[in-house]
Amino acid sequence: MKTNSKIPPGALAEKWTQYRGTMNLVAPNNKRRIDIIVVGTGLAGASAAATLGELGYNVKAFTFHDSPRRAHSIAAQGGINAAKNYQNDGDSVYRLFYDTIKGGDYRSREANVHRLAEVSVNIIDQAVAQGVPFAREYGGLLENRSFGGVQVSRTFYARGQTGQQLLLGAYQALARQIATGSVQMYNRHEMLDVVLVDGKARGIIARNLLTGELERHSAHCVVLATGGYGNVFYLSTNAMMCNVTAAWRTVRRGALMANPCFTQIHPTCIPVSGDYQSKLTLMSESLRNDGRVWVPKKLEDAKAIREGRKTALDIAEEDRDYYLERRYPAFGNLVPRDVASRAAKIVCDEGFGVNQSGLAVYMDFTSAIERYGKSEAHLKGLHDPDAATIRELGEKVIEAKYGNLFEMYEKITGQNPYKYPMMIYPAIHYTMGGIWVDYNLETNIPGLFALGECNFSDHGANRLGASALMQGLADGYFVIPYTIGQFLSGEIRTPKIDPTTAAFAEAEQNVRDRIEQLLSIKGNQSVESFHRRLGHIMWDYCGMSRSADGLQKARQMIRELREEFYKDLFVPGDNDEYNPELEKALRVADFLEMGELMIVDAFNRNESCGGHFREEYQTEDGEALRNDEEYTYVAAWEWQDLAKDPVLHKEELVFENVELKTRSYK
Amino acid sequence: MKLKLKIWRQKNKDAKGQFENYTIEANSHMSFLEMLDVLNEELIAKKEEPVAFEHDCREGICGTCSMVIDGQPHGPWEGTTTCQLHMRHYKDGDTIVVEPFRAKAFPVIKDLVVDRSAFDRIIEAGGFISVNTGQAQDANAIPIERDVALAAFDAATCIGCGACVAACPNASAMLFTSAKVSHLAMLPQGEVEAKQRVLNMVKQMDREGFGRCSNITACEAECPKGISIENIARMNREYLSASIGSDKSM
């Protein structure tokens, strides 16, 4: 049984407390003798490395960035959820748990999600103590706002830069441990293989990105916190360097990849503008608190807008279709991301899209500007203010709330979003799938752990907004420091791991061969061109909607593309220098395999749930149709060699506390 | 539009660098980095070595991108990182000069890529609050005046890109260091170790070979996040008060 989830016994709300109180510990004198490798220093990795260092372990932390402060966690805008109930609006640990399970379309583990909701409150305490400058009310207490898929205000935020501020908090905690020597930091090092000794993860092979030197690093265990694989789609909101390589290399060594087809499409991104485009930019979900999403009701209006004969301002109120409010009156513009994205796709497919490519909808702040403007005028004691005054006052409120996002939008598009509604379209943003882990966040390879976005554990088939930051920090600060003891308590007599053994030599040679292979093809096409083509295949056939026929076709296309890649790739330069093209080539080679596995998983899952929408499985009014009878399981895939099909291992999901319902936001 | 680019090329940190000329066909919707992507694809197609430059988030928050464009760190737009600069700003026939951030404490790695790890070492010297995981009290236990929280946020928003150093004729890191000193010193949580912090961070800053501040204020003008030089004044006050009667500054 490869997928034993090791969920502790007991009532849901007691599991974590009881387990924590009875699990094995490692005494301080033994911690000093134990080495831990942490790969990745975003929210999950930095918080784990810092906390493990504080506890007294010897930590070696690795990042391919020039500094741990650059990780993609920094780009998260909107906020972080926590069940503090500071707003007295009925929130609780149970409600956050329930919202997350429901939001994930009943494809996540109850026990993990409940633990996440429990520790969410500790994260906010810790972050405030570190100096994270969250938004505050006039009374000096913390302010909250609301996010998609929930009816309470539990999101803490720091203007539009919550990820940045939380990452800096974790980075600073890490810096403190680097200064004390308990963490040894390796910047500009990329993990290219994991080393197994007697079946346990005992080290990594890392490439020094400045010199190309391959280094062997050994430890008693290895913790991966290497983020998601959204860049398999080429265009995504992920930072350019985000990649699957570290995670994929562990899959190549036997780790299971769970639910890889569960990818999140974020509904509010700036639409694609041209072929040269390298990445997409997200507009925070928080904007949906005040932005109303619409397209014209009449096809001829949409056509006129696309052809530049009309603008949004020419469309009368009664000719606008606020389709989210129409279809989902209970949640309106704040439906979860998967629902909002699909709704945008539907109206655009029907011909109502509003930019040149026809792939964009409007997000309009006029109503909010008027509402805030009136309330401000009232506060200032202005009677009968004119429309211009109301607008001016309202724009100021919007600016205070979302100023930096509006500015970002204008910089990219050259259009003033206070005057014209924003144009948005869905884009790949996050990956719920990831390396399979048990309750201890340990993979099926003993001693190999996976945290944050790179594991699969908490978000099911769809992640709710402001929950990625929560999960990354929960895993790093409050889960792994405990659960890692379950493994390490059995290792206190294990001496330092020797990096000169055959296993290390084999892994190093494996990496050397891969690099040599890529450099020696000397073909004619750039890495970038292959990546872009892979992205097109993934987006067209394994993106917002999928079908059996399309997926089968796409699998064949990826295989052909991979063949071409190994025949005609050109990588300039050499290994023994700073060579970003070689770095990219290694990453795209792994994306070409990961993409195929995503397609296999999407093909296997004959249902629609969360971010996974199969055209064959939908209700009459186009909503996702789940199949709980047959698919209430985690699909954990064992990779074989390229010629064979991956092997499916099922972890049945047992719901003891939540009744499986059709998700409705109507 | 057709543009002429003069780009600094340098094989490695020990090599002697020089400007190379390129021409490129760009369009006005591109970002500056996308324009460089196109250039690199053309170079690769000709089996030439692409221009090395650093970038990651491409939305102005990670602080990875650098480069000096026509004499200005992050280029001509105010409050913008290089990745947020768009080609709309340029017109057909323009010549653009692109160089790395230049400072003794930021050695060139290759072409436009420099080593900014000195900033990490300044943070390691004291740019944190000493609280272990689990030691925190309830987040609402200490109310913080809204204006104070906002001011702390303004300082904390520094992305560590190093434009302040590149802009400064003395290559001083005062704006970067003072932003962190201010952010933490303004908050009640950070006040406890404020004295030690400022002394240690300033000491490390000097050790890294950054220059002195002579109030030129180019750092503030070029900062993509609008970090104010008030932070430098605050750090000087903090430093002075921490030094008086302290043997720790020696």
PDB file of C-alpha atoms in Angstrom, chain A residues 47 51 54 64-70 72 74-75 77 84 86 124-126 128-134 136-143 158-159 161 164-165 168 171-173 175-179 187-188 210 237-242 273 276-282 407-408 410-414 477-478 522-524 526 528-529 532 570 572-573 577-581, chain B residues 11 27 29-31 34 37-38 40-41 44-45 47-50 52-59 61-64 77-81 84 86 88 109-110 113-117 119-121 123-125 127-147 149-150 152-154 156-161 176 180 183-184 187 189 224-225:
ATOM      1  CA  SER A  47       9.311  29.207   7.412  1.00  0.00           C
ATOM      2  CA  THR A  51      11.703  27.028  12.498  1.00  0.00           C
ATOM      3  CA  GLU A  54      15.306  27.520  15.857  1.00  0.00           C
ATOM      4  CA  PHE A  64      17.864  28.878  -7.247  1.00  0.00           C
ATOM      5  CA  HIS A  65      17.234  32.591  -6.730  1.00  0.00           C
ATOM      6  CA  ASP A  66      19.968  35.049  -5.871  1.00  0.00           C
ATOM      7  CA  SER A  67      18.245  35.536  -2.508  1.00  0.00           C
ATOM      8  CA  PRO A  68      15.529  33.748  -0.532  1.00  0.00           C
ATOM      9  CA  ARG A  69      13.504  36.950  -0.651  1.00  0.00           C
ATOM     10  CA  ARG A  70      12.742  36.534  -4.365  1.00  0.00           C
ATOM     11  CA  HIS A  72       7.235  33.580  -6.068  1.00  0.00           C
ATOM     12  CA  ILE A  74       6.191  37.365  -2.912  1.00  0.00           C
ATOM     13  CA  ALA A  75       3.756  37.989  -5.754  1.00  0.00           C
ATOM     14  CA  GLN A  77      -1.489  40.095  -3.618  1.00  0.00           C
ATOM     15  CA  LYS A  84      -9.787  34.457  13.963  1.00  0.00           C
ATOM     16  CA  TYR A  86     -12.151  39.149  14.752  1.00  0.00           C
ATOM     17  CA  ILE A 124      -1.428  35.587  12.038  1.00  0.00           C
ATOM     18  CA  ASP A 125      -0.059  35.833  15.583  1.00  0.00           C
ATOM     19  CA  GLN A 126       3.402  34.807  14.395  1.00  0.00           C
ATOM     20  CA  VAL A 128       2.344  40.165  13.556  1.00  0.00           C
ATOM     21  CA  ALA A 129       5.075  39.352  16.082  1.00  0.00           C
ATOM     22  CA  GLN A 130       7.603  39.342  13.222  1.00  0.00           C
ATOM     23  CA  GLY A 131       6.539  42.838  12.203  1.00  0.00           C
ATOM     24  CA  VAL A 132       4.343  42.051   9.207  1.00  0.00           C
ATOM     25  CA  PRO A 133       2.451  45.331   8.687  1.00  0.00           C
ATOM     26  CA  PHE A 134      -1.088  44.073   8.099  1.00  0.00           C
ATOM     27  CA  ARG A 136      -5.398  48.025  10.539  1.00  0.00           C
ATOM     28  CA  GLU A 137      -8.542  49.859  11.476  1.00  0.00           C
ATOM     29  CA  TYR A 138      -8.596  53.259  13.158  1.00  0.00           C
ATOM     30  CA  GLY A 139      -8.724  51.580  16.556  1.00  0.00           C
ATOM     31  CA  GLY A 140      -5.387  49.958  15.815  1.00  0.00           C
ATOM     32  CA  LEU A 141      -6.762  46.441  15.472  1.00  0.00           C
ATOM     33  CA  LEU A 142      -6.418  44.206  12.437  1.00  0.00           C
ATOM     34  CA  GLU A 143      -8.699  44.699   9.459  1.00  0.00           C
ATOM     35  CA  ALA A 158      -1.177  44.175   3.645  1.00  0.00           C
ATOM     36  CA  ARG A 159      -2.422  46.440   0.870  1.00  0.00           C
ATOM     37  CA  GLN A 161       1.302  43.016  -1.182  1.00  0.00           C
ATOM     38  CA  GLN A 164       5.573  40.082  -0.085  1.00  0.00           C
ATOM     39  CA  GLN A 165       5.174  41.073   3.529  1.00  0.00           C
ATOM     40  CA  LEU A 168       9.804  39.047   4.148  1.00  0.00           C
ATOM     41  CA  TYR A 171      12.904  35.535   5.110  1.00  0.00           C
ATOM     42  CA  GLN A 172      13.911  37.645   8.076  1.00  0.00           C
ATOM     43  CA  ALA A 173      13.317  34.734  10.459  1.00  0.00           C
ATOM     44  CA  ALA A 175      18.160  35.388   7.994  1.00  0.00           C
ATOM     45  CA  ARG A 176      18.307  35.322  11.780  1.00  0.00           C
ATOM     46  CA  GLN A 177      19.019  31.576  11.723  1.00  0.00           C
ATOM     47  CA  ILE A 178      21.597  32.011   8.971  1.00  0.00           C
ATOM     48  CA  ALA A 179      23.339  34.517  11.225  1.00  0.00           C
ATOM     49  CA  ASN A 187      21.682  30.781  -2.971  1.00  0.00           C
ATOM     50  CA  ARG A 188      21.825  30.235  -6.738  1.00  0.00           C
ATOM     51  CA  LEU A 210      27.225  30.509 -11.126  1.00  0.00           C
ATOM     52  CA  THR A 237       0.817  34.172 -13.611  1.00  0.00           C
ATOM     53  CA  ASN A 238       3.723  32.227 -12.098  1.00  0.00           C
ATOM     54  CA  ALA A 239       7.113  33.888 -12.040  1.00  0.00           C
ATOM     55  CA  MET A 240       9.337  32.999 -14.976  1.00  0.00           C
ATOM     56  CA  MET A 241      11.614  30.647 -13.055  1.00  0.00           C
ATOM     57  CA  CYS A 242       8.899  28.596 -11.323  1.00  0.00           C
ATOM     58  CA  SER A 273      -1.826  40.771 -25.904  1.00  0.00           C
ATOM     59  CA  TYR A 276       5.944  37.726 -27.794  1.00  0.00           C
ATOM     60  CA  GLN A 277       4.242  37.640 -24.407  1.00  0.00           C
ATOM     61  CA  SER A 278       6.248  35.912 -21.699  1.00  0.00           C
ATOM     62  CA  LYS A 279       3.873  35.825 -18.775  1.00  0.00           C
ATOM     63  CA  LEU A 280       0.481  36.938 -17.564  1.00  0.00           C
ATOM     64  CA  THR A 281      -0.309  39.318 -14.770  1.00  0.00           C
ATOM     65  CA  LEU A 282      -2.871  38.667 -12.125  1.00  0.00           C
ATOM     66  CA  GLU A 407      -1.535  51.445 -11.194  1.00  0.00           C
ATOM     67  CA  MET A 408      -0.147  48.072 -12.244  1.00  0.00           C
ATOM     68  CA  GLU A 410      -2.497  50.996 -16.217  1.00  0.00           C
ATOM     69  CA  LYS A 411       1.247  50.413 -16.615  1.00  0.00           C
ATOM     70  CA  ILE A 412       0.667  47.192 -18.491  1.00  0.00           C
ATOM     71  CA  THR A 413      -2.325  48.106 -20.622  1.00  0.00           C
ATOM     72  CA  GLY A 414      -1.920  51.845 -20.981  1.00  0.00           C
ATOM     73  CA  TYR A 477       5.841  27.010  10.772  1.00  0.00           C
ATOM     74  CA  PHE A 478       3.374  24.724  12.496  1.00  0.00           C
ATOM     75  CA  LYS A 522      23.136  21.254 -31.081  1.00  0.00           C
ATOM     76  CA  GLY A 523      19.937  21.531 -33.108  1.00  0.00           C
ATOM     77  CA  ASN A 524      18.205  24.647 -34.344  1.00  0.00           C
ATOM     78  CA  SER A 526      15.473  27.450 -28.761  1.00  0.00           C
ATOM     79  CA  GLU A 528      11.742  29.016 -25.337  1.00  0.00           C
ATOM     80  CA  SER A 529      10.141  27.924 -28.610  1.00  0.00           C
ATOM     81  CA  ARG A 532       5.765  27.922 -25.867  1.00  0.00           C
ATOM     82  CA  PHE A 570      19.854  24.308 -29.299  1.00  0.00           C
ATOM     83  CA  PRO A 572      24.043  28.058 -26.287  1.00  0.00           C
ATOM     84  CA  GLY A 573      27.075  28.159 -23.997  1.00  0.00           C
ATOM     85  CA  GLU A 577      29.426  28.969 -16.494  1.00  0.00           C
ATOM     86  CA  TYR A 578      26.392  31.051 -15.600  1.00  0.00           C
ATOM     87  CA  ASN A 579      24.011  29.787 -18.272  1.00  0.00           C
ATOM     88  CA  PRO A 580      20.294  30.620 -17.927  1.00  0.00           C
ATOM     89  CA  GLU A 581      19.471  28.850 -21.219  1.00  0.00           C
TER      90      GLU A 581
ATOM     91  CA  LYS B  11      31.591  37.222 -20.162  1.00  0.00           C
ATOM     92  CA  ASN B  27       6.168  46.825 -30.915  1.00  0.00           C
ATOM     93  CA  HIS B  29       2.665  46.676 -26.511  1.00  0.00           C
ATOM     94  CA  MET B  30       5.771  44.797 -25.439  1.00  0.00           C
ATOM     95  CA  SER B  31       7.367  45.155 -22.089  1.00  0.00           C
ATOM     96  CA  GLU B  34       9.853  41.006 -23.693  1.00  0.00           C
ATOM     97  CA  ASP B  37      13.429  38.157 -25.013  1.00  0.00           C
ATOM     98  CA  VAL B  38      12.873  38.782 -28.698  1.00  0.00           C
ATOM     99  CA  ASN B  40      17.722  36.833 -27.324  1.00  0.00           C
ATOM    100  CA  GLU B  41      15.636  34.552 -29.514  1.00  0.00           C
ATOM    101  CA  ILE B  44      20.040  32.137 -30.340  1.00  0.00           C
ATOM    102  CA  ALA B  45      18.729  31.602 -33.868  1.00  0.00           C
ATOM    103  CA  LYS B  47      23.876  30.599 -32.607  1.00  0.00           C
ATOM    104  CA  GLU B  48      25.151  33.585 -30.706  1.00  0.00           C
ATOM    105  CA  GLU B  49      25.167  33.957 -26.992  1.00  0.00           C
ATOM    106  CA  PRO B  50      22.019  35.633 -25.594  1.00  0.00           C
ATOM    107  CA  ALA B  52      22.166  37.489 -19.659  1.00  0.00           C
ATOM    108  CA  PHE B  53      19.754  39.495 -17.514  1.00  0.00           C
ATOM    109  CA  GLU B  54      17.891  38.660 -14.335  1.00  0.00           C
ATOM    110  CA  HIS B  55      14.127  38.668 -14.027  1.00  0.00           C
ATOM    111  CA  ASP B  56      11.453  36.559 -12.413  1.00  0.00           C
ATOM    112  CA  CYS B  57       7.994  37.787 -11.412  1.00  0.00           C
ATOM    113  CA  ARG B  58       7.724  40.364 -14.208  1.00  0.00           C
ATOM    114  CA  GLU B  59       5.178  42.301 -12.225  1.00  0.00           C
ATOM    115  CA  ILE B  61       7.454  42.850  -6.830  1.00  0.00           C
ATOM    116  CA  CYS B  62      10.258  40.267  -6.597  1.00  0.00           C
ATOM    117  CA  GLY B  63      13.094  42.755  -7.059  1.00  0.00           C
ATOM    118  CA  THR B  64      15.078  40.437  -9.341  1.00  0.00           C
ATOM    119  CA  TRP B  77       9.349  55.620 -15.814  1.00  0.00           C
ATOM    120  CA  GLU B  78       8.883  56.776 -12.262  1.00  0.00           C
ATOM    121  CA  GLY B  79       7.949  54.190  -9.634  1.00  0.00           C
ATOM    122  CA  THR B  80       8.535  51.296 -12.007  1.00  0.00           C
ATOM    123  CA  THR B  81      10.831  48.294 -12.158  1.00  0.00           C
ATOM    124  CA  GLN B  84       7.030  47.021 -15.717  1.00  0.00           C
ATOM    125  CA  HIS B  86       6.691  49.178 -21.585  1.00  0.00           C
ATOM    126  CA  ARG B  88       5.045  52.535 -25.428  1.00  0.00           C
ATOM    127  CA  ILE B 109      28.382  38.126 -12.762  1.00  0.00           C
ATOM    128  CA  LYS B 110      27.690  38.242 -16.479  1.00  0.00           C
ATOM    129  CA  VAL B 113      23.575  40.319 -13.953  1.00  0.00           C
ATOM    130  CA  VAL B 114      25.148  41.449 -10.695  1.00  0.00           C
ATOM    131  CA  ASP B 115      25.656  39.890  -7.272  1.00  0.00           C
ATOM    132  CA  ARG B 116      23.465  41.605  -4.684  1.00  0.00           C
ATOM    133  CA  SER B 117      24.036  39.152  -1.833  1.00  0.00           C
ATOM    134  CA  PHE B 119      21.858  42.982   0.934  1.00  0.00           C
ATOM    135  CA  ASP B 120      21.138  39.560   2.419  1.00  0.00           C
ATOM    136  CA  ARG B 121      24.098  39.932   4.763  1.00  0.00           C
ATOM    137  CA  ILE B 123      19.485  41.722   6.826  1.00  0.00           C
ATOM    138  CA  GLU B 124      21.260  38.804   8.516  1.00  0.00           C
ATOM    139  CA  ALA B 125      23.117  41.328  10.684  1.00  0.00           C
ATOM    140  CA  GLY B 127      17.012  43.074   9.951  1.00  0.00           C
ATOM    141  CA  PHE B 128      14.549  40.922  11.884  1.00  0.00           C
ATOM    142  CA  ILE B 129      12.583  40.658  15.087  1.00  0.00           C
ATOM    143  CA  SER B 130      13.849  37.896  17.365  1.00  0.00           C
ATOM    144  CA  VAL B 131      10.758  35.820  17.868  1.00  0.00           C
ATOM    145  CA  ASN B 132      10.813  32.055  17.511  1.00  0.00           C
ATOM    146  CA  THR B 133       7.893  30.245  15.959  1.00  0.00           C
ATOM    147  CA  GLY B 134       5.256  29.671  18.609  1.00  0.00           C
ATOM    148  CA  GLN B 135       6.308  32.494  20.942  1.00  0.00           C
ATOM    149  CA  ALA B 136       3.802  34.996  19.632  1.00  0.00           C
ATOM    150  CA  GLN B 137       0.881  36.388  21.598  1.00  0.00           C
ATOM    151  CA  ASP B 138      -2.531  37.046  20.076  1.00  0.00           C
ATOM    152  CA  ALA B 139      -2.251  39.236  17.001  1.00  0.00           C
ATOM    153  CA  ASN B 140      -4.670  41.836  18.383  1.00  0.00           C
ATOM    154  CA  ALA B 141      -3.020  42.042  21.813  1.00  0.00           C
ATOM    155  CA  ILE B 142      -1.124  45.203  20.886  1.00  0.00           C
ATOM    156  CA  PRO B 143      -3.161  47.760  18.936  1.00  0.00           C
ATOM    157  CA  ILE B 144      -1.007  49.766  16.557  1.00  0.00           C
ATOM    158  CA  GLU B 145      -2.042  53.228  15.492  1.00  0.00           C
ATOM    159  CA  ARG B 146      -3.236  53.038  11.891  1.00  0.00           C
ATOM    160  CA  ASP B 147      -0.901  55.772  10.678  1.00  0.00           C
ATOM    161  CA  ALA B 149       1.117  50.764  10.669  1.00  0.00           C
ATOM    162  CA  LEU B 150       0.804  52.501   7.311  1.00  0.00           C
ATOM    163  CA  ALA B 152       5.789  50.932   8.678  1.00  0.00           C
ATOM    164  CA  PHE B 153       4.221  49.367   5.622  1.00  0.00           C
ATOM    165  CA  ASP B 154       5.582  52.108   3.380  1.00  0.00           C
ATOM    166  CA  ALA B 156       8.548  47.582   4.442  1.00  0.00           C
ATOM    167  CA  THR B 157       7.547  47.696   0.813  1.00  0.00           C
ATOM    168  CA  CYS B 158      11.217  47.833  -0.323  1.00  0.00           C
ATOM    169  CA  ILE B 159      11.842  45.008  -2.813  1.00  0.00           C
ATOM    170  CA  GLY B 160      15.606  44.821  -2.308  1.00  0.00           C
ATOM    171  CA  CYS B 161      16.397  45.443  -5.973  1.00  0.00           C
ATOM    172  CA  PHE B 176      17.821  50.017   1.607  1.00  0.00           C
ATOM    173  CA  LYS B 180      14.336  47.956   7.094  1.00  0.00           C
ATOM    174  CA  HIS B 183       9.988  49.401   9.261  1.00  0.00           C
ATOM    175  CA  LEU B 184      10.936  47.447  12.354  1.00  0.00           C
ATOM    176  CA  LEU B 187       6.439  48.897  15.299  1.00  0.00           C
ATOM    177  CA  GLN B 189       7.217  44.530  18.281  1.00  0.00           C
ATOM    178  CA  PRO B 224      10.612  51.812  -7.902  1.00  0.00           C
ATOM    179  CA  LYS B 225       8.657  51.568  -4.661  1.00  0.00           C
TER     180      LYS B 225
END
